[in-house]
């Protein structure tokens, strides 16, 4: 499972149809996180066993304990063997089933009944891995317990009109007090805000090792790592800064299509309030900061003194780091190293106290990136985060950082978050280089161009029909190659990744400087090759690459600047010039662009967990 959802209500009249509608809608909103199976239960007296391997999982045929789980239990084989020896019978192949059976095992050995959250805490002591879990039990009717370690979990709260204000328990035993029977409340517990926002905007983000207890009209949050696990901990009640319209398609056929076309607005939102486009006309204009990122204010000098800047990410976020590396190096004069989070952990890469590590993640919950963050913090590095999710694990665990403000992204294949990540890193470089006299002219030029960026992206998106035609021409291809160098190498890698993800075509992004070191052997008239040859410092080299490929009868598609007469000449030699390729490729090949097969939006588990 990649997403879980729970609905709790007390003293609020809801019939079975309304409860089922809430549960189904919650699951539907979380579908983009993972969708290989789904199931539900409604309080335990009405529960029937679910089909094998789909959630919820139960402790036995009488459903004493029922569990839904997002994550992975790494020691489940040991626990399963132990429980089998103690008479428990397993009906599925999942790791999740050990949780309800372990709950039953612990409960059956109690001499005195303990509060529900204390029981779950005892079970948590035996679980290893990453998980977010919801637990119901016949032995604790009308109560719900949720716990998290590694996987995201939030609770949305809505008080009934004219009801006494919902409060939280001070200690575990407070749940039995009569006062909680007199108030009314509704709660939605979910893996992320998309399943909650249409019900309420008041949410609490559970932190690592938190245990949530819902009983009557109140709730309590406890932490297993606290000095006194029976004493409730304080968690801030946030107001979601998102609208229901953000999780709707808004007239588009797919979320991916919508999010591609939202890029002018998402880029403008990332810039808003952070960049001063007016240079000013009085005084020393260079004494007036043109870029201000609040999350960097106290860390800028430390970053500039760093031995190196290490950008750590996975997938599309890694490509955003690669696209920005040259800008950071050029403006800051600090070596920039790029690391795939999983590879950094595999190698146990040396990280030092005078390193600055920047962690990129759209969700802020990517498992490998989070583990790399813990690894870097243990070694004393300054850790900065760039995410699109307020309150995410990365944003809470880093020393500072940048929120993208790109708006919610539902499509599994990242689009607008990718471009906003590049923009955020560019703004970071501009702010860090603010005191450099030698970089002033370059900084001013970049800032001026950033102001034009949303409009230019809107112009590029107007080429939609050309992309559609090109996709139609390429839809039967079995492989694609993307050639680029310099800044555009990241674009080649990202384009290839998108073709793999959504169009399910084998694709490779290749650094053009490496063409003669192997890839040239694949070139013939049948393999479509997309060459990125924009007018930058690499233009002449890419022109040479095009000529070498044409000499070998390559089937070329060239991405170039509008009005480039030199490239127009290549059209006469059979090249196609393009000024949303993967999206239309997926459509023509009959694939679901919002939910690519075998993929999930938030990768909240890793192989080592």
Tab-separated table of C-alpha atoms in Angstrom, residues 313-576:
chain	number	residue	atom	x	y	z
A	313	UNK	CA	17.919	13.513	-4.749
A	314	UNK	CA	16.205	10.718	-6.692
A	315	UNK	CA	14.652	10.524	-10.160
A	316	UNK	CA	13.276	13.772	-11.576
A	317	UNK	CA	14.550	15.767	-8.581
A	318	UNK	CA	18.072	14.539	-9.379
A	319	UNK	CA	17.689	15.907	-12.911
A	320	UNK	CA	16.565	19.273	-11.491
A	321	UNK	CA	19.772	19.347	-9.448
A	322	UNK	CA	21.819	18.496	-12.526
A	323	UNK	CA	20.144	21.287	-14.512
A	324	UNK	CA	21.077	23.788	-11.782
A	325	UNK	CA	24.589	22.608	-10.937
A	326	UNK	CA	26.394	24.816	-13.448
A	327	UNK	CA	24.514	27.928	-12.284
A	328	UNK	CA	25.434	27.271	-8.648
A	329	UNK	CA	29.090	26.697	-9.511
A	330	UNK	CA	29.284	29.736	-11.769
A	331	UNK	CA	27.679	32.163	-9.320
A	332	UNK	CA	28.982	30.807	-6.013
A	333	UNK	CA	32.470	29.521	-6.955
A	334	UNK	CA	31.860	26.480	-4.748
A	335	UNK	CA	32.254	22.917	-6.109
A	336	UNK	CA	28.853	21.267	-6.570
A	337	UNK	CA	28.526	17.494	-6.380
A	338	UNK	CA	25.412	15.554	-7.406
A	339	UNK	CA	24.452	12.336	-5.633
A	340	UNK	CA	21.655	9.859	-6.155
A	341	UNK	CA	20.396	9.244	-2.620
A	342	UNK	CA	20.372	5.457	-2.901
A	343	UNK	CA	23.905	5.362	-4.348
A	344	UNK	CA	25.257	7.716	-1.689
A	345	UNK	CA	23.928	5.353	0.978
A	346	UNK	CA	25.235	2.247	-0.784
A	347	UNK	CA	28.757	3.739	-0.951
A	348	UNK	CA	28.628	5.308	2.520
A	349	UNK	CA	29.972	8.437	0.840
A	350	UNK	CA	32.218	10.600	3.081
A	351	UNK	CA	30.391	13.750	4.222
A	352	UNK	CA	32.096	16.376	6.370
A	353	UNK	CA	31.018	19.090	8.782
A	354	UNK	CA	31.992	21.820	6.327
A	355	UNK	CA	29.782	20.365	3.560
A	356	UNK	CA	26.369	21.768	2.679
A	357	UNK	CA	23.861	19.128	1.580
A	358	UNK	CA	20.753	20.163	-0.370
A	359	UNK	CA	17.942	17.603	-0.437
A	360	UNK	CA	15.444	17.798	-3.313
A	361	UNK	CA	12.081	16.025	-3.125
A	362	UNK	CA	8.680	17.031	-4.480
A	363	UNK	CA	6.818	15.216	-1.702
A	364	UNK	CA	9.417	15.731	1.020
A	365	UNK	CA	8.868	12.090	2.001
A	366	UNK	CA	11.086	10.162	-0.471
A	367	UNK	CA	12.497	7.271	1.564
A	368	UNK	CA	16.055	7.144	0.190
A	369	UNK	CA	16.386	10.936	0.339
A	370	UNK	CA	15.194	10.938	3.959
A	371	UNK	CA	17.696	8.254	4.905
A	372	UNK	CA	20.456	10.213	3.167
A	373	UNK	CA	19.377	13.276	5.182
A	374	UNK	CA	19.725	11.348	8.436
A	375	UNK	CA	23.137	10.106	7.275
A	376	UNK	CA	24.339	13.657	6.490
A	377	UNK	CA	23.024	15.109	9.763
A	378	UNK	CA	24.835	12.436	11.758
A	379	UNK	CA	28.071	13.646	10.142
A	380	UNK	CA	27.484	17.286	11.049
A	381	UNK	CA	26.767	18.723	7.577
A	382	UNK	CA	24.492	21.718	7.082
A	383	UNK	CA	21.309	20.270	5.580
A	384	UNK	CA	18.938	22.317	3.420
A	385	UNK	CA	15.678	21.089	1.892
A	386	UNK	CA	13.726	22.019	-1.231
A	387	UNK	CA	10.238	20.481	-1.272
A	388	UNK	CA	6.738	21.222	-2.506
A	389	UNK	CA	5.009	20.025	0.674
A	390	UNK	CA	4.722	22.135	3.809
A	391	UNK	CA	5.209	20.060	6.958
A	392	UNK	CA	6.868	17.171	5.113
A	393	UNK	CA	9.524	15.064	6.819
A	394	UNK	CA	12.352	16.730	4.869
A	395	UNK	CA	11.119	20.261	5.580
A	396	UNK	CA	10.888	19.441	9.300
A	397	UNK	CA	14.252	17.685	9.527
A	398	UNK	CA	16.509	20.116	7.616
A	399	UNK	CA	18.164	23.232	9.046
A	400	UNK	CA	16.487	25.483	6.469
A	401	UNK	CA	15.335	25.505	2.888
A	402	UNK	CA	12.859	26.586	0.239
A	403	UNK	CA	9.214	25.720	-0.313
A	404	UNK	CA	8.379	25.584	-4.020
A	405	UNK	CA	4.797	26.932	-3.832
A	406	UNK	CA	4.174	25.112	-7.139
A	407	UNK	CA	0.754	23.833	-6.092
A	408	UNK	CA	-0.379	20.262	-5.691
A	409	UNK	CA	0.883	17.744	-8.235
A	410	UNK	CA	-1.348	14.686	-8.708
A	411	UNK	CA	0.137	13.098	-11.841
A	412	UNK	CA	2.789	10.521	-10.923
A	413	UNK	CA	5.245	11.898	-13.483
A	414	UNK	CA	6.472	15.222	-12.090
A	415	UNK	CA	6.150	18.255	-14.374
A	416	UNK	CA	5.603	21.638	-12.744
A	417	UNK	CA	7.486	20.662	-9.566
A	418	UNK	CA	10.534	19.851	-11.730
A	419	UNK	CA	10.687	23.295	-13.317
A	420	UNK	CA	10.047	24.975	-9.959
A	421	UNK	CA	12.907	22.989	-8.401
A	422	UNK	CA	15.297	24.313	-11.059
A	423	UNK	CA	13.983	27.820	-10.428
A	424	UNK	CA	14.391	27.468	-6.652
A	425	UNK	CA	18.017	26.351	-7.002
A	426	UNK	CA	18.662	29.242	-9.403
A	427	UNK	CA	17.236	31.718	-6.883
A	428	UNK	CA	19.394	30.132	-4.187
A	429	UNK	CA	22.498	30.691	-6.320
A	430	UNK	CA	21.484	34.308	-6.973
A	431	UNK	CA	21.020	35.036	-3.280
A	432	UNK	CA	24.271	33.362	-2.275
A	433	UNK	CA	26.212	35.403	-4.879
A	434	UNK	CA	24.689	38.702	-3.766
A	435	UNK	CA	27.935	40.078	-2.293
A	436	UNK	CA	30.057	39.240	-5.341
A	437	UNK	CA	30.947	42.390	-7.294
A	438	UNK	CA	32.303	40.375	-10.220
A	439	UNK	CA	28.978	38.514	-10.573
A	440	UNK	CA	26.713	41.592	-10.485
A	441	UNK	CA	26.153	41.898	-14.206
A	442	UNK	CA	25.497	38.182	-14.622
A	443	UNK	CA	23.105	38.180	-11.636
A	444	UNK	CA	21.162	41.134	-12.986
A	445	UNK	CA	20.844	39.523	-16.410
A	446	UNK	CA	19.549	36.268	-14.921
A	447	UNK	CA	17.071	38.062	-12.653
A	448	UNK	CA	15.737	40.116	-15.549
A	449	UNK	CA	15.236	36.957	-17.578
A	450	UNK	CA	13.487	35.186	-14.690
A	451	UNK	CA	10.822	37.865	-14.814
A	452	UNK	CA	10.085	36.885	-18.419
A	453	UNK	CA	10.097	33.141	-17.720
A	454	UNK	CA	6.356	32.507	-17.085
A	455	UNK	CA	5.416	34.280	-20.325
A	456	UNK	CA	8.046	32.365	-22.306
A	457	UNK	CA	6.815	29.047	-20.919
A	458	UNK	CA	3.283	30.017	-21.925
A	459	UNK	CA	4.531	30.704	-25.456
A	460	UNK	CA	6.245	27.311	-25.577
A	461	UNK	CA	3.055	25.562	-24.434
A	462	UNK	CA	1.259	27.090	-27.421
A	463	UNK	CA	3.199	24.550	-29.556
A	464	UNK	CA	0.919	21.835	-28.217
A	465	UNK	CA	-0.342	20.745	-31.631
A	466	UNK	CA	3.209	20.375	-32.987
A	467	UNK	CA	4.035	18.098	-30.056
A	468	UNK	CA	0.888	16.099	-30.773
A	469	UNK	CA	1.899	15.583	-34.402
A	470	UNK	CA	5.441	14.580	-33.464
A	471	UNK	CA	4.134	12.099	-30.904
A	472	UNK	CA	1.890	10.595	-33.559
A	473	UNK	CA	4.936	10.125	-35.805
A	474	UNK	CA	6.959	8.465	-33.027
A	475	UNK	CA	4.249	6.384	-31.351
A	476	UNK	CA	5.354	3.084	-32.923
A	477	UNK	CA	9.022	3.509	-32.017
A	478	UNK	CA	10.580	0.879	-29.785
A	479	UNK	CA	13.414	3.112	-28.580
A	480	UNK	CA	14.303	6.808	-28.408
A	481	UNK	CA	17.600	8.587	-27.830
A	482	UNK	CA	18.038	12.148	-26.544
A	483	UNK	CA	21.368	13.942	-27.164
A	484	UNK	CA	22.422	17.126	-25.363
A	485	UNK	CA	25.275	18.677	-23.423
A	486	UNK	CA	25.834	21.515	-20.960
A	487	UNK	CA	22.679	22.772	-19.257
A	488	UNK	CA	20.532	20.717	-21.622
A	489	UNK	CA	21.976	17.356	-20.577
A	490	UNK	CA	19.517	17.313	-17.654
A	491	UNK	CA	16.709	18.006	-20.142
A	492	UNK	CA	17.768	14.980	-22.194
A	493	UNK	CA	17.764	12.745	-19.112
A	494	UNK	CA	14.398	14.056	-17.929
A	495	UNK	CA	12.827	13.702	-21.395
A	496	UNK	CA	14.050	10.098	-21.573
A	497	UNK	CA	12.690	9.394	-18.102
A	498	UNK	CA	9.273	10.781	-19.048
A	499	UNK	CA	9.172	8.641	-22.188
A	500	UNK	CA	9.918	5.582	-20.039
A	501	UNK	CA	7.459	6.507	-17.295
A	502	UNK	CA	4.351	7.446	-19.206
A	503	UNK	CA	4.830	6.264	-22.810
A	504	UNK	CA	6.575	3.011	-21.791
A	505	UNK	CA	9.216	3.390	-24.524
A	506	UNK	CA	12.825	2.423	-23.923
A	507	UNK	CA	14.636	5.759	-23.921
A	508	UNK	CA	18.130	6.994	-23.137
A	509	UNK	CA	19.399	10.474	-22.405
A	510	UNK	CA	23.010	10.740	-23.566
A	511	UNK	CA	25.670	13.359	-23.004
A	512	UNK	CA	26.558	14.312	-26.576
A	513	UNK	CA	30.259	14.537	-25.740
A	514	UNK	CA	30.170	10.769	-25.103
A	515	UNK	CA	28.585	9.937	-28.458
A	516	UNK	CA	31.734	8.427	-29.934
A	517	UNK	CA	32.359	6.323	-26.835
A	518	UNK	CA	29.709	3.731	-27.631
A	519	UNK	CA	26.287	5.269	-28.440
A	520	UNK	CA	27.259	6.000	-32.055
A	521	UNK	CA	27.102	2.266	-32.771
A	522	UNK	CA	23.315	2.380	-32.298
A	523	UNK	CA	22.725	5.115	-34.866
A	524	UNK	CA	20.846	4.202	-38.052
A	525	UNK	CA	17.884	5.431	-40.085
A	526	UNK	CA	15.368	3.549	-37.901
A	527	UNK	CA	16.225	4.898	-34.427
A	528	UNK	CA	14.609	8.301	-33.676
A	529	UNK	CA	17.134	10.656	-32.067
A	530	UNK	CA	16.031	13.912	-30.452
A	531	UNK	CA	18.884	16.436	-30.405
A	532	UNK	CA	18.669	19.502	-28.168
A	533	UNK	CA	20.566	22.339	-29.865
A	534	UNK	CA	19.562	25.641	-28.312
A	535	UNK	CA	21.610	28.815	-28.721
A	536	UNK	CA	23.880	28.603	-25.706
A	537	UNK	CA	27.609	28.005	-25.189
A	538	UNK	CA	27.216	24.432	-26.489
A	539	UNK	CA	25.554	25.419	-29.762
A	540	UNK	CA	28.551	24.923	-32.075
A	541	UNK	CA	29.362	21.571	-30.525
A	542	UNK	CA	25.766	20.394	-30.935
A	543	UNK	CA	25.794	21.575	-34.562
A	544	UNK	CA	28.816	19.348	-35.100
A	545	UNK	CA	26.991	16.436	-33.448
A	546	UNK	CA	24.040	16.902	-35.830
A	547	UNK	CA	26.312	16.802	-38.851
A	548	UNK	CA	28.015	13.622	-37.645
A	549	UNK	CA	24.654	11.960	-37.047
A	550	UNK	CA	23.331	12.974	-40.463
A	551	UNK	CA	26.458	11.513	-42.060
A	552	UNK	CA	25.272	8.174	-40.660
A	553	UNK	CA	21.704	8.587	-42.017
A	554	UNK	CA	20.255	9.200	-38.558
A	555	UNK	CA	16.534	9.852	-38.071
A	556	UNK	CA	16.780	13.233	-36.351
A	557	UNK	CA	14.353	15.477	-34.493
A	558	UNK	CA	15.942	18.777	-33.461
A	559	UNK	CA	14.848	20.949	-30.556
A	560	UNK	CA	16.086	24.458	-31.307
A	561	UNK	CA	15.346	28.136	-30.821
A	562	UNK	CA	12.664	29.858	-32.851
A	563	UNK	CA	14.141	31.706	-35.819
A	564	UNK	CA	17.331	29.631	-35.960
A	565	UNK	CA	18.047	29.742	-39.716
A	566	UNK	CA	21.010	27.401	-39.402
A	567	UNK	CA	18.827	24.650	-37.967
A	568	UNK	CA	16.102	25.345	-40.507
A	569	UNK	CA	18.569	24.268	-43.192
A	570	UNK	CA	18.546	20.769	-41.701
A	571	UNK	CA	14.841	20.430	-42.492
A	572	UNK	CA	15.818	20.195	-46.144
A	573	UNK	CA	17.841	17.107	-45.236
A	574	UNK	CA	14.884	15.319	-43.654
A	575	UNK	CA	15.152	16.534	-40.049
A	576	UNK	CA	12.089	17.495	-38.035
